[in-house]
Tab-separated table of C-alpha atoms and ligand atoms in Angstrom:
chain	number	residue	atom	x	y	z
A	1	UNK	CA	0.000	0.000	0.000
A	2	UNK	CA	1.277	3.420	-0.996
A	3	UNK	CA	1.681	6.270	1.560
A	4	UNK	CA	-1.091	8.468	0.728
A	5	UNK	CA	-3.118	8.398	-2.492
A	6	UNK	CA	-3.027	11.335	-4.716
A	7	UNK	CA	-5.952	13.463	-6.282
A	8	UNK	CA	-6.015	11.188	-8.820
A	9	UNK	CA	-5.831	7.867	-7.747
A	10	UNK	CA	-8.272	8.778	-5.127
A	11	UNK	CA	-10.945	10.607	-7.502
A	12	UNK	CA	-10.432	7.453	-9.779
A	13	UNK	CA	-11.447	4.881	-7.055
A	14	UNK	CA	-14.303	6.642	-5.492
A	15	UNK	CA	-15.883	7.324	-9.036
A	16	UNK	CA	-15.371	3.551	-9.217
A	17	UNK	CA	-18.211	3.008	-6.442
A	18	UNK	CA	-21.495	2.875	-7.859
A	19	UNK	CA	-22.738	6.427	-7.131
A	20	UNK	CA	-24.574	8.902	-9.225
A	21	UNK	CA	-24.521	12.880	-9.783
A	22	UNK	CA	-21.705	14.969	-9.777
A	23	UNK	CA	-18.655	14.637	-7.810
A	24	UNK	CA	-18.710	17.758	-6.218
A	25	UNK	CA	-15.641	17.557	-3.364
A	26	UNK	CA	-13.334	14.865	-1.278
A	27	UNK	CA	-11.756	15.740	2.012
A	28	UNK	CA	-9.512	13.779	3.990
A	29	UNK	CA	-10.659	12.626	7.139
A	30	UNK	CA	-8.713	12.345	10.584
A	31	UNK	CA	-10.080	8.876	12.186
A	32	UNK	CA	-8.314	5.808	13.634
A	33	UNK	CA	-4.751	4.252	13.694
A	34	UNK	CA	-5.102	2.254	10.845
A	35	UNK	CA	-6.878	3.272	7.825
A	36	UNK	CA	-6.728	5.884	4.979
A	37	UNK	CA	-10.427	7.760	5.209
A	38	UNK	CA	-12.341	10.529	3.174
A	39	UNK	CA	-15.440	12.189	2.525
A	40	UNK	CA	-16.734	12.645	-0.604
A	41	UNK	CA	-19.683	15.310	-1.259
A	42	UNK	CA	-21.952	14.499	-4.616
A	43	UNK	CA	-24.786	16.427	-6.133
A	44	UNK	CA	-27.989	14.380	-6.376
A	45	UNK	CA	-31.051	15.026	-8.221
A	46	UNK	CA	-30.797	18.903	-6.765
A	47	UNK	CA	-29.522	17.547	-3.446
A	48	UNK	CA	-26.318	17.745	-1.847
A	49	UNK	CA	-24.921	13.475	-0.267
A	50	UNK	CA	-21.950	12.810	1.357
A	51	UNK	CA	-20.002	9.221	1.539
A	52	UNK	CA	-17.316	8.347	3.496
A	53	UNK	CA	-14.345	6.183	2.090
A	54	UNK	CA	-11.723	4.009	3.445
A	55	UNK	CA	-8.765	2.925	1.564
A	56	UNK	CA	-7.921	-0.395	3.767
A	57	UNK	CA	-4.689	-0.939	5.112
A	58	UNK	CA	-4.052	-4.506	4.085
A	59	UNK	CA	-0.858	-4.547	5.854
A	60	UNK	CA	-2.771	-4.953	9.045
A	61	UNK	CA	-5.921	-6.747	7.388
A	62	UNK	CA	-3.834	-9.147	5.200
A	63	UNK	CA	-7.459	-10.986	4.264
A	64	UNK	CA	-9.580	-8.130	2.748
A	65	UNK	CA	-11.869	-10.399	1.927
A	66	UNK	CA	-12.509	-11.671	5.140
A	67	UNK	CA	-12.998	-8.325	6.795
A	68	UNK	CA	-15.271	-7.713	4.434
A	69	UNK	CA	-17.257	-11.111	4.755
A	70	UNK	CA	-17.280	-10.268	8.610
A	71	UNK	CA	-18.980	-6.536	7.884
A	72	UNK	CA	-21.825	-8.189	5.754
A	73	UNK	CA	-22.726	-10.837	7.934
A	74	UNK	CA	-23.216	-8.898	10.900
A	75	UNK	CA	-24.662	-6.139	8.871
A	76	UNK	CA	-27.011	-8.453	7.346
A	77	UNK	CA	-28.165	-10.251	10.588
A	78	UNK	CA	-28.932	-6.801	12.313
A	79	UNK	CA	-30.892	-5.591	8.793
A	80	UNK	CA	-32.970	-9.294	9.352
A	81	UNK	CA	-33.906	-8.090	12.682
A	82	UNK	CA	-34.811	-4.717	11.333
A	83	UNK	CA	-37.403	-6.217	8.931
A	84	UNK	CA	-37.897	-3.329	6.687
A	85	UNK	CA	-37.733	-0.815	9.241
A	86	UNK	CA	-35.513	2.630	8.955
A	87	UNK	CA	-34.024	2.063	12.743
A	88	UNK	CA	-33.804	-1.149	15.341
A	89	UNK	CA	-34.611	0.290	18.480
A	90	UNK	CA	-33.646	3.480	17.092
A	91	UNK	CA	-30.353	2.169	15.899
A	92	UNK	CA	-29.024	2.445	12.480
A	93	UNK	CA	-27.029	-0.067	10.352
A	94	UNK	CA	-24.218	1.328	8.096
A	95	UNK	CA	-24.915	0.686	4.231
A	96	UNK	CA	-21.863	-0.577	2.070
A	97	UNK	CA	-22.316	1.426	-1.450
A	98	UNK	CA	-20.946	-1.394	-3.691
A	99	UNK	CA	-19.199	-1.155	-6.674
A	100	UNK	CA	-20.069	-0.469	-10.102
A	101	UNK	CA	-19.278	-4.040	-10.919
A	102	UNK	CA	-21.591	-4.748	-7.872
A	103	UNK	CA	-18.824	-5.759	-5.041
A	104	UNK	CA	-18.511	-4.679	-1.954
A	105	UNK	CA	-14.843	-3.608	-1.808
A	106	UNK	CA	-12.702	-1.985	-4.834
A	107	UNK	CA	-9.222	-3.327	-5.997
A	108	UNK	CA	-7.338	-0.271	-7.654
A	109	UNK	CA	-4.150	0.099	-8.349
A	110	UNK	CA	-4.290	2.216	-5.513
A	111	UNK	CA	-5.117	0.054	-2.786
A	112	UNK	CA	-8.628	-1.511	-1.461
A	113	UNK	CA	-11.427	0.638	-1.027
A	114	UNK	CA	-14.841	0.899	0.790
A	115	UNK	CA	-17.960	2.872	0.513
A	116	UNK	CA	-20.906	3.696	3.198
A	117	UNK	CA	-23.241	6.350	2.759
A	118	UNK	CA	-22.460	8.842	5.324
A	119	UNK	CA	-24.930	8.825	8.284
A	120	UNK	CA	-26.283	12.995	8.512
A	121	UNK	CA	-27.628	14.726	11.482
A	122	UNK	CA	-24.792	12.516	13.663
A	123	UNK	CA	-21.598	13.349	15.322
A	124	UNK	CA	-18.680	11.088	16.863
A	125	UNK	CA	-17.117	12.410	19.921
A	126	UNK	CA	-12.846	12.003	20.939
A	127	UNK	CA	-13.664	13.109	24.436
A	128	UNK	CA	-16.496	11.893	26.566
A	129	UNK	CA	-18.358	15.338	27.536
A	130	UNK	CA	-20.539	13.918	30.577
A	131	UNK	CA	-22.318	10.879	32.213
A	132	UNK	CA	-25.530	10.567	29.847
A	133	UNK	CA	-23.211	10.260	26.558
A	134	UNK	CA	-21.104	8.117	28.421
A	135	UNK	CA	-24.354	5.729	29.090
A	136	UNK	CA	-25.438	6.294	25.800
A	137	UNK	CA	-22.288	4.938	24.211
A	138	UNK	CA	-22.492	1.377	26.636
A	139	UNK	CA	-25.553	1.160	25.779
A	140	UNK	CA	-25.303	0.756	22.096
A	141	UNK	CA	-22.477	-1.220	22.002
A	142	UNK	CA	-24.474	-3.743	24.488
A	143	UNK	CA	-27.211	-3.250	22.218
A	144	UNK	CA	-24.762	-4.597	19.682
A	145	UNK	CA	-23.412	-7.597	21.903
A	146	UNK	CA	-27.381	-8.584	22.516
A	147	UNK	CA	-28.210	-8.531	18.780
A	148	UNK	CA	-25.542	-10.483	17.868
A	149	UNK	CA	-25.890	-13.122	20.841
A	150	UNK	CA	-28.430	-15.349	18.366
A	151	UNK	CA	-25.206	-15.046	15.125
A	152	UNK	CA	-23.406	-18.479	15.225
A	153	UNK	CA	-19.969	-16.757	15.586
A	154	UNK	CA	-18.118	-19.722	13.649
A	155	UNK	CA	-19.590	-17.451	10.097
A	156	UNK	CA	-17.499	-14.777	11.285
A	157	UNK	CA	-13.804	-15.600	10.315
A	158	UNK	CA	-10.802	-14.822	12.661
A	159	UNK	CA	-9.288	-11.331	10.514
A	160	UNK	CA	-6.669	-10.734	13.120
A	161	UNK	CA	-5.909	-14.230	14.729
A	162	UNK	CA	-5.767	-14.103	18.647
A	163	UNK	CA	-6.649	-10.148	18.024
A	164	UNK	CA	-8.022	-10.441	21.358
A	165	UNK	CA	-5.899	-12.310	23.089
A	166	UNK	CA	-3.454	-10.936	26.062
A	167	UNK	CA	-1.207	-13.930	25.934
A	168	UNK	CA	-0.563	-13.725	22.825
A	169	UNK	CA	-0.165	-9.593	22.948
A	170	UNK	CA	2.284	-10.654	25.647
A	171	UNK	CA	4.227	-13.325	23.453
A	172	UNK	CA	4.219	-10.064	20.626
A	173	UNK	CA	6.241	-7.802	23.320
A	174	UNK	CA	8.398	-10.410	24.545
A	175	UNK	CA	9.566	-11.078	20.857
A	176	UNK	CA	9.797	-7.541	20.254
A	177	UNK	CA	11.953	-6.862	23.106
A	178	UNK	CA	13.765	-10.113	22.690
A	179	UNK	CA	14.874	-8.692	19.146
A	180	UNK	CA	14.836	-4.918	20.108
A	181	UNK	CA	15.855	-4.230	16.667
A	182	UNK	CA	16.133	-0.425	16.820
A	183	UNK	CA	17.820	-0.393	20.573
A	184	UNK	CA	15.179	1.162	22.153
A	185	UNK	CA	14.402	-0.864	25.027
A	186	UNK	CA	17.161	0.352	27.256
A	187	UNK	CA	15.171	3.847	27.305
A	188	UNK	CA	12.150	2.280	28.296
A	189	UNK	CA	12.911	0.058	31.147
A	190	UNK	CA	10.379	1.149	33.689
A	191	UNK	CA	7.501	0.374	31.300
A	192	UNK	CA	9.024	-2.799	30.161
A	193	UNK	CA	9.243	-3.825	34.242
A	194	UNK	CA	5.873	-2.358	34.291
A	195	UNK	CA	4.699	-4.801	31.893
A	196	UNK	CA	6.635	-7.529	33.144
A	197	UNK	CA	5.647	-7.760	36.657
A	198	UNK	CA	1.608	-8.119	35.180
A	199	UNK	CA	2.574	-10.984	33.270
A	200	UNK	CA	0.289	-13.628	35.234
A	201	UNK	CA	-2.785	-11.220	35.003
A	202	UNK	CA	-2.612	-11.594	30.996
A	203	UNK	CA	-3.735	-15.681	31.302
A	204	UNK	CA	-7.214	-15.074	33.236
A	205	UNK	CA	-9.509	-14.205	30.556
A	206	UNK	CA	-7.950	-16.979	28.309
A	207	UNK	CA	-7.998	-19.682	31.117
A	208	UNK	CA	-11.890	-18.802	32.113
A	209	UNK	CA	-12.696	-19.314	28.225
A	210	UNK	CA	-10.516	-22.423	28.280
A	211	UNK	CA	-12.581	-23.838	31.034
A	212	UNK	CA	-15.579	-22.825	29.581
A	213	UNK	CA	-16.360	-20.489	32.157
A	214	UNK	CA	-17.258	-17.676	29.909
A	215	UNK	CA	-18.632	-17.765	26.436
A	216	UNK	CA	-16.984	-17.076	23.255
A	217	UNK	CA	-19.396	-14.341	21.821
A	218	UNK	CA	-18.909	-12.185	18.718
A	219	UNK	CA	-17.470	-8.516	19.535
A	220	UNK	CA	-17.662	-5.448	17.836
A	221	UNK	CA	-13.614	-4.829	19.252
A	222	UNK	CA	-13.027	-1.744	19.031
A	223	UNK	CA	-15.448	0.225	21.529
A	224	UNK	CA	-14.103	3.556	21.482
A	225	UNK	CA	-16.321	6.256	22.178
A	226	UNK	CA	-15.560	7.913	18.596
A	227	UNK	CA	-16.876	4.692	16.875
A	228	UNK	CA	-20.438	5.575	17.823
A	229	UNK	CA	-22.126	7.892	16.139
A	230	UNK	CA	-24.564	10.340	18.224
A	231	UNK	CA	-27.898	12.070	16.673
A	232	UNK	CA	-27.428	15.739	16.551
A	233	UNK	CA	-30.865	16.639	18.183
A	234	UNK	CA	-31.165	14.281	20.717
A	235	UNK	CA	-27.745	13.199	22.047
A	236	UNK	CA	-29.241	9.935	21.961
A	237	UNK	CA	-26.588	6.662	20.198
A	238	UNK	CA	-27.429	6.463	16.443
A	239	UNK	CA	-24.947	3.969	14.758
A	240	UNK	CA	-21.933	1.841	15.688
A	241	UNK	CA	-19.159	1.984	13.285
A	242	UNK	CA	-15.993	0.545	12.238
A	243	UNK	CA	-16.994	-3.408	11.868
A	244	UNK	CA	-13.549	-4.390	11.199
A	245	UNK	CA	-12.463	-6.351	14.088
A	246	UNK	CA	-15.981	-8.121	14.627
A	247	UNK	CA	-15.003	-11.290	14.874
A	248	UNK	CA	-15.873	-13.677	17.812
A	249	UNK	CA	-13.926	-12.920	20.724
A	250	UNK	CA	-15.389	-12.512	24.613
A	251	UNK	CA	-17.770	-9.596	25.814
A	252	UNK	CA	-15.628	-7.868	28.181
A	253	UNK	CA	-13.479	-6.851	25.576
A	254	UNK	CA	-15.368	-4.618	24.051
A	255	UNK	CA	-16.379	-3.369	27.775
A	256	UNK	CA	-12.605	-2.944	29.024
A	257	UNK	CA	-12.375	-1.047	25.224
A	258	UNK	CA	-14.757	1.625	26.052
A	259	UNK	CA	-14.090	2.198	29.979
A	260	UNK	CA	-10.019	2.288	28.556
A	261	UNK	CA	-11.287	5.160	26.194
A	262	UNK	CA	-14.440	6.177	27.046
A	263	UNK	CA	-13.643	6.888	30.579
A	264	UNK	CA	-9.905	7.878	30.360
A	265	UNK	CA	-9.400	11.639	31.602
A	266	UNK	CA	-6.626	12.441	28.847
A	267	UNK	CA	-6.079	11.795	25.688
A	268	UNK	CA	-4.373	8.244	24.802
A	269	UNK	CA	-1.314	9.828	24.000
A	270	UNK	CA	-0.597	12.105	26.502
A	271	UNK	CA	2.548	13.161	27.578
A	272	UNK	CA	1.619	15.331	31.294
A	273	UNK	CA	0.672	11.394	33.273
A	274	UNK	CA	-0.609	13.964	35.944
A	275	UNK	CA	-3.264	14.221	33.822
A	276	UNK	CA	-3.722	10.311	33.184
A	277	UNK	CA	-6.788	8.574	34.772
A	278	UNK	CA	-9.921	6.940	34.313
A	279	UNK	CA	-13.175	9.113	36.170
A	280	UNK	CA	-15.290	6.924	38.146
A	281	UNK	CA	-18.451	9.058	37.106
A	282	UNK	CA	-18.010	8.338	33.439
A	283	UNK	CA	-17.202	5.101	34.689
A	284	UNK	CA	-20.418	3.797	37.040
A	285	UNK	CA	-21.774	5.258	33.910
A	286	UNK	CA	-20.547	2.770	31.365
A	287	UNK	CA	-21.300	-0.366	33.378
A	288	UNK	CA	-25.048	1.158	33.873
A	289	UNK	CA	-25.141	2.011	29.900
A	290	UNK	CA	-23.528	-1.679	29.587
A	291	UNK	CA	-26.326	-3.531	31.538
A	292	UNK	CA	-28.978	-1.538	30.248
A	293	UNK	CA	-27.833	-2.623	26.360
A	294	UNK	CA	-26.876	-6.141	26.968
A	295	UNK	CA	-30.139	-7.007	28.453
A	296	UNK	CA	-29.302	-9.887	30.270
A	297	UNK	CA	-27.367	-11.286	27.757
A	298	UNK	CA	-24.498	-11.466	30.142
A	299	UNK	CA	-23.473	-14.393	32.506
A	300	UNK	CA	-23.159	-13.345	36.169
A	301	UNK	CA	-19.842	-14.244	36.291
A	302	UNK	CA	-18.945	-11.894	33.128
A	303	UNK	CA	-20.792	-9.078	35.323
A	304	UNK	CA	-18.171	-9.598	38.035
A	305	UNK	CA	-15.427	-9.465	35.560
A	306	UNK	CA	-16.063	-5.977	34.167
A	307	UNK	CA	-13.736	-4.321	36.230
A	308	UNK	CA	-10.925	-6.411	35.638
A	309	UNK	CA	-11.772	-6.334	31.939
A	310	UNK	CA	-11.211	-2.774	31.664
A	311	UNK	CA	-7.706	-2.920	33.449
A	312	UNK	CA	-6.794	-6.203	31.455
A	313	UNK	CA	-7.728	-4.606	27.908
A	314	UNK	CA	-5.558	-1.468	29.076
A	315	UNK	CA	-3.031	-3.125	29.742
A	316	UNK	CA	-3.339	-5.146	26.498
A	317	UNK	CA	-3.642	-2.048	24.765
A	318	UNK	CA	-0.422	-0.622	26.529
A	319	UNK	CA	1.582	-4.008	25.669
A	320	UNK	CA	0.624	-3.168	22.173
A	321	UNK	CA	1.791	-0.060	22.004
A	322	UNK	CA	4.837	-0.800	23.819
A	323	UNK	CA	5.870	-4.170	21.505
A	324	UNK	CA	5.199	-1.460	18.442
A	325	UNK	CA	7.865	1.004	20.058
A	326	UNK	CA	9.858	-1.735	20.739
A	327	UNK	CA	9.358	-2.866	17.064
A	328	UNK	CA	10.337	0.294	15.302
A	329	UNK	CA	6.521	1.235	14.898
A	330	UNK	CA	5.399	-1.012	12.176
A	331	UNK	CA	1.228	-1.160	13.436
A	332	UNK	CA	0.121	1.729	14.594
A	333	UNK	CA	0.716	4.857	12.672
A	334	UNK	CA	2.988	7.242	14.671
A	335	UNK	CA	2.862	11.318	14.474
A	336	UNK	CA	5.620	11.953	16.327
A	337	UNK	CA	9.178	9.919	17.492
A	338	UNK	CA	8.174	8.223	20.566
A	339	UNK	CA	4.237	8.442	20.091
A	340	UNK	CA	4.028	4.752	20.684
A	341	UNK	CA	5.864	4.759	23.980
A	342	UNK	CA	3.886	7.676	24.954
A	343	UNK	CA	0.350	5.809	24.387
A	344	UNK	CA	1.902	2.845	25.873
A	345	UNK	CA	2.700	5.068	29.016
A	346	UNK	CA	-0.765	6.619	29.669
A	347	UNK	CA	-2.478	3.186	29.190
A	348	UNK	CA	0.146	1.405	32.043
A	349	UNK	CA	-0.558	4.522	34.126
A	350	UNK	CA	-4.202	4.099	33.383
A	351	UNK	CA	-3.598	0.214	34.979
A	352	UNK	CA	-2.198	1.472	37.935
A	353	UNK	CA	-4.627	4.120	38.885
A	354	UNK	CA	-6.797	0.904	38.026
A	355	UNK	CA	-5.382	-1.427	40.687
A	356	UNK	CA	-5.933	1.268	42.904
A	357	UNK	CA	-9.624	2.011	42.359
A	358	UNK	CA	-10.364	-1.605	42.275
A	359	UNK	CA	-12.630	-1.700	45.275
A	360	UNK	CA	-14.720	1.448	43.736
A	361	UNK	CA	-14.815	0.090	40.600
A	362	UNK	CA	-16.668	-3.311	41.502
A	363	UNK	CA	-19.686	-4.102	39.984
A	364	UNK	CA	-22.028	-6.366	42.005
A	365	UNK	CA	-24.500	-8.881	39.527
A	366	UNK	CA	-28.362	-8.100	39.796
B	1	GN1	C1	-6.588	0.714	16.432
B	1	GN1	O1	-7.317	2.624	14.220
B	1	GN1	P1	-8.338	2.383	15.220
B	1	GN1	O2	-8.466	3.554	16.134
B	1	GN1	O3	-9.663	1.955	14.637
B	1	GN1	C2	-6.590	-0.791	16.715
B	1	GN1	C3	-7.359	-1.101	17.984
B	1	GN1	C4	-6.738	-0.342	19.139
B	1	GN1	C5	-6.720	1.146	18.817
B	1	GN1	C6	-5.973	1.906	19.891
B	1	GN1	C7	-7.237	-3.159	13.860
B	1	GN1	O4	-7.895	1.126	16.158
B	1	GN1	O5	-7.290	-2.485	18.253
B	1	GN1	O6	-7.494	-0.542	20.320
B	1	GN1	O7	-6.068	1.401	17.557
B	1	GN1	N1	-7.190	-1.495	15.597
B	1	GN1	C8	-6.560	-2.542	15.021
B	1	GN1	O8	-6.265	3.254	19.780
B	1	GN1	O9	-5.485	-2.975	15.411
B	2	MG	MG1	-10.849	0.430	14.460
């Protein structure tokens, strides 16, 4: 995949989707660590519509194809249980614009490409601005988790083997820091330790699903805040986007996700760790926005594991990020030297804080 498309090449593939009118503009957009997106504006029949695009980065998806089998089958089993209607309990379901040959992805010289028809009258949100949008957010992606309870997961295929995995995320560092290719682990030694002295925590999600004490379910698995998209008039949780790494994996991730993000009080790359914490508001929040969504879909045993979920996927996250430093940042794209170490830092701080709070933070099954 080339850096960044040009003018051309990216004109060229969205005319390529099958949309009508005129082409009127295409702006960039800033979103996520892993894909090339844009906006495209087109004049139809006297009216202005707006589509995003994604040029995929297949050096992180290596099976396209898969990612995209994964998006239509869960976008197809929520549309059955829409029956016709606009909304399923007031939730929308993003539409792939296919190609003029009828697919649902493009191959261009280029790279791969997607279409959806851009949802109006919705914004996404980087920071969580209070309690209510914090609820709001749980409680579509349990809405999510409940729809999908009745999908037999084995359709889904595995994009990103052991994606969700904290053994395995474990096993990535440890190589990376075995090789340390670009010398950079001797200036990160207390994170390393940090990571290090967690080890045995990384094996209790895996055992439990081993032993068959939780079920395998399908997760959206990426449950940041900015992946849901909010209705303009009434605050209220419109859409969940970004399908890619729906692929069966266990609940809490996706809950550990969004109390990692949702809840955090800085950004995920911040440098001041004074600032670095997760706010119990926004938090009690999420696991009453969680519940409310899920619907009783949950076991009571996965109840009593939401806390540790959200310090186990931070730490996951921050092993990531850490193994990519440690790798020469090769994953995640980087804006700055360091940028991995620095998300890496703020999510082990995050743990921390985590162990700290962990008597507030327990959730007691209804
Ligand atoms: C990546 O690019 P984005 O924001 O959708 C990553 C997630 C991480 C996240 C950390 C496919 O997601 O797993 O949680 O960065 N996605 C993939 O911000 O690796
Ligand atoms: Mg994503």
């Amino acid at each position: 995949m080339n850096k960044t498309p040009d003018d051309q090449a990216l004109r060229q593939a969205v005319q390529r989707f099958a949309l009508d009118g005129e082409l009127l503009e295409i702006k960039p957009l800033q979103r996520g660590h892993i894909h090339d997106t844009f906006v495209s504006t087109w004049r139809q029949d006297g009216k202005d519509r707006r589509y995003l695009h994604q040029r995929m980065n297949d050096k992180v998806f290596h099976d396209i194809p898969a990612v995209m089998h994964n998006i239509e089958t869960v976008s197809k089993h929520l549309r059955r249980k829409m029956a016709g209607k606009k909304t399923l309990d007031g939730f929308k379901v993003l539409d792939l614009v296919s190609t003029r040959e009828k697919r649902s992805y493009l191959v261009a010289d280029s790279g791969q490409w997607r279409t959806y028809s851009f949802i109006e009258n919705t914004q996404s949100h980087d920071h969580c601005k209070n309690p209510e949008q914090a609820f709001e957010a749980a409680r579509a992606f349990g809405w999510f988790t409940s729809q999908l309870a009745d999908l037999d997961a084995s359709h889904l295929r595995e994009t990103l083997p052991r994606f969700f995995s904290t053994p395995y995320r474990l096993q990535q560092f440890e190589d990376a820091l075995a090789e340390d290719p670009l010398d950079r682990a001797g200036s990160c030694m207390t994170e390393i330790r940090f990571a290090q002295t967690r080890r045995e925590t990384a094996f209790v999600i895996d055992d439990l699903l081993k032993k068959g004490e939780i079920p395998v379910r399908t997760v959206h698995g990426d449950t940041k805040l900015n992946n849901v998209l909010f209705c303009n008039e009434t605050g209220r949780a419109k859409c969940i986007v970004d399908l890619d790494t729906c692929m069966p994996g266990y609940s809490l991730y996706d809950f550990g996700d969004l109390v990692r993000f949702t809840a955090a009080t800085s950004d995920e790359d911040e440098r001041d760790l004074g600032k670095v914490g997760t706010d119990l508001t926004l938090y009690r929040a999420l696991v009453d926005g969680y519940l409310d969504g899920t619907r009783g879909t949950l076991s009571s045993k996965e109840i009593e594991l939401m806390p540790f979920a959200a310090r186990l996927v931070t730490y996951t996250i921050g092993l990531r990020f850490l193994a990519d430093h440690l790798a020469g940042d090769v994953y995640f794209k980087v804006h700055r030297e360091g940028h991995n170490l620095d998300r890496a830092r703020v999510q082990f701080r995050m743990v921390e804080l985590m162990e700290q709070q962990a008597e507030a933070m327990a959730v007691v099954a209804g």
